[in-house]
Short mmCIF file of C-alpha atoms and ligand atoms in Angstrom, two decimals:
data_model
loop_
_atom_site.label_atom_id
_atom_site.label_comp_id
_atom_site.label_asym_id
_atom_site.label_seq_id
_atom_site.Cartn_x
_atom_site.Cartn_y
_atom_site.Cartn_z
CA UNK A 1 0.00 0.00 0.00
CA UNK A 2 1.26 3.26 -1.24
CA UNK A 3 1.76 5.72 2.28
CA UNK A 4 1.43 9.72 1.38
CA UNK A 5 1.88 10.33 5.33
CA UNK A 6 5.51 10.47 6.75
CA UNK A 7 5.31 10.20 10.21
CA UNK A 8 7.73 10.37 13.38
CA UNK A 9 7.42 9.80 16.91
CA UNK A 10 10.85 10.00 19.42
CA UNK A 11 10.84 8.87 23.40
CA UNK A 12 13.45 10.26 25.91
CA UNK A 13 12.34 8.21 28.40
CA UNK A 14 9.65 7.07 30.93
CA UNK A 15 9.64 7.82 34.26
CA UNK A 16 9.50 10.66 36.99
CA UNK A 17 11.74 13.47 35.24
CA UNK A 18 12.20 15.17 38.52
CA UNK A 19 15.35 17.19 38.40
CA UNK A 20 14.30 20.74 36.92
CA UNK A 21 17.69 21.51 35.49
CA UNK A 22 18.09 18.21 33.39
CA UNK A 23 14.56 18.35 32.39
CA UNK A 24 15.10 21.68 30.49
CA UNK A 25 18.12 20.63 29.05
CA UNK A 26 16.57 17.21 27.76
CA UNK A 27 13.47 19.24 26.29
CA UNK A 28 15.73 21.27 24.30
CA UNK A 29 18.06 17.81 23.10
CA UNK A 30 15.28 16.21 22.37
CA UNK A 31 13.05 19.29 20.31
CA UNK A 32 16.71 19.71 18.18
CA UNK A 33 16.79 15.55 18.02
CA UNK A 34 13.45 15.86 16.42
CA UNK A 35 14.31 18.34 13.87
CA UNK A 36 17.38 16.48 12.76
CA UNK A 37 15.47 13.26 12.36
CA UNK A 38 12.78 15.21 10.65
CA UNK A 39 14.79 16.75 8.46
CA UNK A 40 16.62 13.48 7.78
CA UNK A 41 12.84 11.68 6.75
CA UNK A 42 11.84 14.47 4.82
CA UNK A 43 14.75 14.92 2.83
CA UNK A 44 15.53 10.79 2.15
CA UNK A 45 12.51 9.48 2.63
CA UNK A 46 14.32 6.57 4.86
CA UNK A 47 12.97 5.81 8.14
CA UNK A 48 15.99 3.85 9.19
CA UNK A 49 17.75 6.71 8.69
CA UNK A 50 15.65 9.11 10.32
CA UNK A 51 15.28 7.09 13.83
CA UNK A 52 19.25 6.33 13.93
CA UNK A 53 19.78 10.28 13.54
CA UNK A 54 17.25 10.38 16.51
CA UNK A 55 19.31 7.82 18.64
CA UNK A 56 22.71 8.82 18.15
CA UNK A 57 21.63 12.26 18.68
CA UNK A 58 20.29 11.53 22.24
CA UNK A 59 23.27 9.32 22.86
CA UNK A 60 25.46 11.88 22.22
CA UNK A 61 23.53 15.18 24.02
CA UNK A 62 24.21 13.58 27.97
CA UNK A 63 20.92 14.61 29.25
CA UNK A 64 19.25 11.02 28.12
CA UNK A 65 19.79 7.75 29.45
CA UNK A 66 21.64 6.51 26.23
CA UNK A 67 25.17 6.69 25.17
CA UNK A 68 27.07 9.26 26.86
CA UNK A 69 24.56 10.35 29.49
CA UNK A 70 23.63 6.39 30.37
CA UNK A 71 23.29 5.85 34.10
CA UNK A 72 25.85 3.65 36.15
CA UNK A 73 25.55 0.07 37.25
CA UNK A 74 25.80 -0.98 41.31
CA UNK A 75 30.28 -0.83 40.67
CA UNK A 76 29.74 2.71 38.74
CA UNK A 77 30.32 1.23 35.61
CA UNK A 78 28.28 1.39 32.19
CA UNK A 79 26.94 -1.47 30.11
CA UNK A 80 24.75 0.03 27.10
CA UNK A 81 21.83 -2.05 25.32
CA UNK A 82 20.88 -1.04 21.90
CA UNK A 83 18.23 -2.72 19.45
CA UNK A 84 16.76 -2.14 15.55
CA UNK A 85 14.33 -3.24 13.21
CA UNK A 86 12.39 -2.32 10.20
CA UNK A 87 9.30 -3.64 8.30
CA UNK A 88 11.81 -5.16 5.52
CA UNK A 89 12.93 -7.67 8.44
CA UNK A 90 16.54 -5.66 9.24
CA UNK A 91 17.18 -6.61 12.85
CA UNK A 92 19.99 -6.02 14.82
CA UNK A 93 21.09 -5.52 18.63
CA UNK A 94 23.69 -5.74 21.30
CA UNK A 95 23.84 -5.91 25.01
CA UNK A 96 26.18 -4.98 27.60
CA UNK A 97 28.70 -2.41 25.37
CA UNK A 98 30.82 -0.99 27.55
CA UNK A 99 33.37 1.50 25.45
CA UNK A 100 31.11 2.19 22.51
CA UNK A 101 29.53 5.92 22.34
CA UNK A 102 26.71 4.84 20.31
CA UNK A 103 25.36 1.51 20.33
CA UNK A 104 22.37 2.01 18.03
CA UNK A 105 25.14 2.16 15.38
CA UNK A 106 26.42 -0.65 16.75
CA UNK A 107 22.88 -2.71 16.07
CA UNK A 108 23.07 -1.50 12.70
CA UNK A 109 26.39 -2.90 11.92
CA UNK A 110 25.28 -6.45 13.27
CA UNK A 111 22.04 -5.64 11.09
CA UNK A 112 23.44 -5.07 8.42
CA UNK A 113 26.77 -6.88 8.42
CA UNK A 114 27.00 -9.95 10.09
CA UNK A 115 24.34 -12.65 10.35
CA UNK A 116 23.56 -12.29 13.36
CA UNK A 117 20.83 -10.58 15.67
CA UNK A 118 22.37 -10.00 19.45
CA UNK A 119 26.08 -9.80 20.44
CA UNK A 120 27.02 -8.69 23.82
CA UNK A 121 29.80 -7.49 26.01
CA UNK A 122 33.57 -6.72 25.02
CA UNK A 123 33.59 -8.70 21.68
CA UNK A 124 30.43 -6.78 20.56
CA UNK A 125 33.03 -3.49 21.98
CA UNK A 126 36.13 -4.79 19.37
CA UNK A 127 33.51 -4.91 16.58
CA UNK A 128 32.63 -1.19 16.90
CA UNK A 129 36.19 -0.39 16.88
CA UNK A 130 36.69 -2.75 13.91
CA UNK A 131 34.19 -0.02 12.30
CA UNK A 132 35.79 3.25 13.79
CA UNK A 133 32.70 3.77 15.96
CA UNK A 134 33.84 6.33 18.38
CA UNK A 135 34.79 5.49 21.97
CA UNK A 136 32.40 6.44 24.80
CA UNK A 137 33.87 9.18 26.92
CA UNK A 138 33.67 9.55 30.56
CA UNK A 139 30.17 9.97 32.05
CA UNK A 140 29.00 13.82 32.36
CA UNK A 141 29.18 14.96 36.17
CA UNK A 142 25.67 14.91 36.67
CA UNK A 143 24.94 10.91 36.19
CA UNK A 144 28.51 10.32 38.86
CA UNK A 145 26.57 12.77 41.09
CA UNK A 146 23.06 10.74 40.86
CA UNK A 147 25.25 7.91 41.09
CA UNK A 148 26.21 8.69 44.20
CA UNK A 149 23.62 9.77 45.98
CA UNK A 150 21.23 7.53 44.91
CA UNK A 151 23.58 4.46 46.20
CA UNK A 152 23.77 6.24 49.33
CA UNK A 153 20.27 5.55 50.19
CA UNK A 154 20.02 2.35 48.70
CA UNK A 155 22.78 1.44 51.72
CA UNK A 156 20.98 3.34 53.98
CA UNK A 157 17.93 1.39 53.14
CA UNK A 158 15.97 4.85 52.17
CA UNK A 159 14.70 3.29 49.06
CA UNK A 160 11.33 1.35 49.57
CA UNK A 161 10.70 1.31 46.11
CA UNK A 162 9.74 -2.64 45.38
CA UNK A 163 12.02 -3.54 42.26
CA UNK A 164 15.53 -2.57 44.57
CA UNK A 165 14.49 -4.71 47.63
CA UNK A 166 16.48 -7.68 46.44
CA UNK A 167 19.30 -5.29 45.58
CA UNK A 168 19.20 -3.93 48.96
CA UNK A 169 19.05 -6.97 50.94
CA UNK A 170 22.22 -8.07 48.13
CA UNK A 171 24.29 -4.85 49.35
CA UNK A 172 23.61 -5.31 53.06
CA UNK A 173 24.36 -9.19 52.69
CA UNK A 174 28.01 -8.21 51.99
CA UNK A 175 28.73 -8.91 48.43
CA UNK A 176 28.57 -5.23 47.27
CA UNK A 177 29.11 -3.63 50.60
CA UNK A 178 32.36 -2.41 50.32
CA UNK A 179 32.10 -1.26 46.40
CA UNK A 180 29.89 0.94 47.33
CA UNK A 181 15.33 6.97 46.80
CA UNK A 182 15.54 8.53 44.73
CA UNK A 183 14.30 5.78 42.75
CA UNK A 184 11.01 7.78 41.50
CA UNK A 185 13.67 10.44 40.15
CA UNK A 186 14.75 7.53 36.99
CA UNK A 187 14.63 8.69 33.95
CA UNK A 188 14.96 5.87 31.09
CA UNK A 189 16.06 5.13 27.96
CA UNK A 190 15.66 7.19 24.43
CA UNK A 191 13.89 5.45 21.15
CA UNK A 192 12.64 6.43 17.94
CA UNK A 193 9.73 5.47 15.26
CA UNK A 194 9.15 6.65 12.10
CA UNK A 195 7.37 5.16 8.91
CA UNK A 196 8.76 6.94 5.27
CA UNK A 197 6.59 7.46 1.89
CA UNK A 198 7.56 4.01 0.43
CA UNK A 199 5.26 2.21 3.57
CA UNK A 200 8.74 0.97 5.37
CA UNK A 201 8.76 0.75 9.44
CA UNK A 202 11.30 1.66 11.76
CA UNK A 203 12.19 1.69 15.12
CA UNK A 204 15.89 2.46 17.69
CA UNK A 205 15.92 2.01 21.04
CA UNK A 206 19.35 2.82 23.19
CA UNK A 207 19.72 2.51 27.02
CA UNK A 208 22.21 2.40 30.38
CA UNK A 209 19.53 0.59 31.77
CA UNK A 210 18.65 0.95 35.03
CA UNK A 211 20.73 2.60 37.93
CA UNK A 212 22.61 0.31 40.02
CA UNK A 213 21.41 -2.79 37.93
CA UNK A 214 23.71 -5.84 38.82
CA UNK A 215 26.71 -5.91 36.41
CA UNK A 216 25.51 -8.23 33.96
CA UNK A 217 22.24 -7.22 33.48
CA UNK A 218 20.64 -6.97 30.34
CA UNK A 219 16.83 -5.28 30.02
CA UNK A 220 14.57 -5.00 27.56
CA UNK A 221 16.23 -3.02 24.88
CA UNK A 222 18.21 -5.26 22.78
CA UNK A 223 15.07 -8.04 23.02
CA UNK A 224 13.11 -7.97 20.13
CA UNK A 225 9.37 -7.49 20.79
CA UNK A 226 10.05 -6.05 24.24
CA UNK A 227 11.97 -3.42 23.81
CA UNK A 228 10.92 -2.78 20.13
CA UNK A 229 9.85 -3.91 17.35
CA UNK A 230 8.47 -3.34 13.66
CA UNK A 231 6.50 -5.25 10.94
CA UNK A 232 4.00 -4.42 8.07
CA UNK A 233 1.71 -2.62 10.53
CA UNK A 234 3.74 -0.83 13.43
CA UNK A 235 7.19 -0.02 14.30
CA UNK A 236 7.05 0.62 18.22
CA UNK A 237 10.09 1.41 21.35
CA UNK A 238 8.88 1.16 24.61
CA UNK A 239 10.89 2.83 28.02
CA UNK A 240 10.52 1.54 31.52
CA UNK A 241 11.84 -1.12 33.99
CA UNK A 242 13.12 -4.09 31.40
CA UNK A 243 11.96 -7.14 33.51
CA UNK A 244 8.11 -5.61 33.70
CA UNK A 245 9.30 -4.99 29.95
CA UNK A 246 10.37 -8.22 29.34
CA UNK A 247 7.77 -10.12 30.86
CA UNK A 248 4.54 -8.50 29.02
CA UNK A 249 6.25 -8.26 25.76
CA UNK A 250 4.41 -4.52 24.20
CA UNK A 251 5.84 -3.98 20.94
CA UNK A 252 5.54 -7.75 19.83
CA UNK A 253 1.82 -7.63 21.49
CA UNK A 254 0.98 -4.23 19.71
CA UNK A 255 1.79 -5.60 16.30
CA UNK A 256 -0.50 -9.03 17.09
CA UNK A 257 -3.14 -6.93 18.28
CA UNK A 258 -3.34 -4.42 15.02
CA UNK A 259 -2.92 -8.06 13.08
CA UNK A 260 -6.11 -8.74 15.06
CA UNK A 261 -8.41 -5.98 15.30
CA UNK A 262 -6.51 -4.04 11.88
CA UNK A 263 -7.49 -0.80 13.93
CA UNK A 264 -4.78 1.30 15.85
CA UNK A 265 -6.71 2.30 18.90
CA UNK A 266 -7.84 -0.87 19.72
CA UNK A 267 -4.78 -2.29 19.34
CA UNK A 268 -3.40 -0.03 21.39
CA UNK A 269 -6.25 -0.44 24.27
CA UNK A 270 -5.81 -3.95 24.24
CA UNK A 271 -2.14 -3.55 24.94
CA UNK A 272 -2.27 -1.21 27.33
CA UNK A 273 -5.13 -3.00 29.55
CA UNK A 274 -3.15 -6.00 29.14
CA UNK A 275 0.02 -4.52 30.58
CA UNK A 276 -1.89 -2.72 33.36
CA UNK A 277 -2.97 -5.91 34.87
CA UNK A 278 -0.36 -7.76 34.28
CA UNK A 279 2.65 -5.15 35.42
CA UNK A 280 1.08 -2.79 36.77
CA UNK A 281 1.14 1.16 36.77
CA UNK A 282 4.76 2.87 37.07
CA UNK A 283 6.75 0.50 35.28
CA UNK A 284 6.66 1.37 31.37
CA UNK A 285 5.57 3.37 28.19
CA UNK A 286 5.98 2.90 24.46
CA UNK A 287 5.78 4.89 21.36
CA UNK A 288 4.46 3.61 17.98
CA UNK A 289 3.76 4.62 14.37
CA UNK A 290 1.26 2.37 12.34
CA UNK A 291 1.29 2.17 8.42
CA UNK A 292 -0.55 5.03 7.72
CA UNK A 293 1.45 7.54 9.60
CA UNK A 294 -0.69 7.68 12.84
CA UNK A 295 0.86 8.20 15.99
CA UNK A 296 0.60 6.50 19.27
CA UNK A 297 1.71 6.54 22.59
CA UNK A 298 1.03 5.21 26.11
CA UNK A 299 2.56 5.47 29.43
CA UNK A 300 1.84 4.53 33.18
CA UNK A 301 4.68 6.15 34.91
CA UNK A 302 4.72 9.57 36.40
CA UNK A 303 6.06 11.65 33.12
CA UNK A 304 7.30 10.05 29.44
CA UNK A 305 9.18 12.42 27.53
CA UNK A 306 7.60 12.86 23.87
CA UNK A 307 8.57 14.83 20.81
CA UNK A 308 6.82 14.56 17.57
CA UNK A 309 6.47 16.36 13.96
CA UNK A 310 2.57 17.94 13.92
CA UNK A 311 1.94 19.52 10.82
CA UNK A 312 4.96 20.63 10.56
CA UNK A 313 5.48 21.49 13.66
CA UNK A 314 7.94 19.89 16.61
CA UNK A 315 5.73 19.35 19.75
CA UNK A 316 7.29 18.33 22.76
CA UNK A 317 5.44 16.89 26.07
CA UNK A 318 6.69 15.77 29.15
CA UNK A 319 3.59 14.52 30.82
CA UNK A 320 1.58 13.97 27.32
CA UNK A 321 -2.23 13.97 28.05
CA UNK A 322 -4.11 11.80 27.46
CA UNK A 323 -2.17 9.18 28.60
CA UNK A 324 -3.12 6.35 26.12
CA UNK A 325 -3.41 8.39 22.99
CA UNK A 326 -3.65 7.86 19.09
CA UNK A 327 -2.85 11.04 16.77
CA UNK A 328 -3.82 11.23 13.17
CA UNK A 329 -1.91 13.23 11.05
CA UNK A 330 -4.04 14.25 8.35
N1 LIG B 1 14.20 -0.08 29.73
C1 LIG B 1 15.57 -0.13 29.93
C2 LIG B 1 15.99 -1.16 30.87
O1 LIG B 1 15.26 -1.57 31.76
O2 LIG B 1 17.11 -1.59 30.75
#
């Protein structure tokens, strides 16, 4: 089917969005993200292209949880998760980069050059400098500083949110004592969706994952159909806490509900009353495009960070209402 409606959605994130200074600074990254991807769909009508201009430019601004500005792990460390995909079946990811500024072009090289789908760790490191990817450079004061603090009341035991018991309990059992609430303060992830003139899908997701995550620990970003995902119908990215992620699959249940029901809002619905029950509220959001260019979005945290091209316009939201929402363009 022949699409007349170019269409672009970009996330920087789920979650509280707390800290007024970074918030400003990540609406202005992620407006000029926006008209850079834009620019890049308009002028090349390539919607690979336009959501990996999206990615790598929140990777590189420090005010996202990608690339340089990715949060630290419990030793202070980062480990990056990236994933891809388009409606012509490209698919590519990798988990656990360490050294590598921008992972999203990292997914594209396995995409695109290797046969595989997900390689993690330091090999998946050597293969970005096999490509002169650039290196990652030391993490921006702000994200040692959240570090920090935030690991100081996880010691103290000021965190009661639910998903860092176990952590907690880890800590004060000894392992991680020596290495080392603001919990409702995460921000999360960035991602990208876009859908060009010739009907083709896309859809980049890049992460640090969650703060003081166990070294090791991969989330949802580099799984396919958790994380993202795209097919004839949608291209989606969702944000939140990975396992909640992991375990109610959105993007892959978004595209078998519009196979179902061949209507975006429903679709939608369905997923988002199916998540609800099943994960409960504070713990994601997602971004989609569908084949003909609509938008959607839907989020049960506090905040999700939105930008989108209107008419030509760049809107930005930070707490986009309504929550569960489907925008046509034309
Ligand atoms: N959604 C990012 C993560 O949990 O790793």
């Amino acid at each position: 089917m022949f699409n007349m409606t170019k269409s672009l959605i970009i996330h920087g994130g789920a979650g509280a969005w707390r800290i007024s200074a970074l918030v400003e600074r990540a609406i202005e990254a992620i407006r000029k993200c926006t008209e850079q991807a834009w620019r890049v769909l308009s002028e090349h009508n390539n919607s690979l292209d336009a959501v990996i201009e999206a990615v790598v430019c929140m990777e590189n601004s420090g005010y996202f949880n990608a690339g340089y500005g990715s949060t630290l792990n419990l030793l202070g460390e980062r480990e990056l998760d990236a994933g891809l995909m388009t409606s012509t079946g490209l698919l590519g990811a990798v988990a656990a980069v360490k050294s590598t500024r921008n992972p999203i072009l990292l997914a594209r090289i396995i995409a695109e050059k290797t046969p595989h789908i997900l390689v993690a760790g330091e090999n998946a490191d050597k293969l970005a400098l096999l490509y002169n990817l650039p290196p990652l450079p030391p993490p921006p004061q702000h994200v040692v500083e959240r570090y920090r603090d935030v690991l100081k009341k996880l010691v103290r035991e000021e965190i009661t949110d639910s998903y860092y018991k176990s952590l907690s309990s880890l800590i004060r059992g000894g392992v991680f004592f020596k290495l080392i609430n603001d919990i409702l303060n995460v921000y999360d992830t960035v991602g990208a969706v876009a859908v060009d003139d010739n009907s083709v899908l896309a859809t980049a997701t890049s992460t640090g994952g969650v703060l003081l995550k166990l070294p090791g620990r991969v989330g949802d970003t580099p799984i396919p159909g958790a994380g993202f995902y795209a097919d004839k119908n949608i291209a989606c990215s969702a944000t939140g806490i990975g396992e909640y992620i992991i375990r109610t699959m959105p993007c892959l249940r978004l595209s078998l509900e519009y196979e179902k029901q061949n209507d975006a809002e429903k679709a939608l619905n369905s997923v988002v009353d199916y998540v609800n029950r099943t994960a409960g509220s504070n713990t994601m959001g997602f971004i989609s495009v569908d084949k003909t260019g609509k938008i959607l979005y839907a989020y049960n945290t506090e905040a999700m960070l939105i930008s989108y091209v209107y008419r030509g316009e760049v809107k930005v939201f930070l707490k986009p209402e309504p929550r569960v929402n489907v925008i046509t363009l034309s």
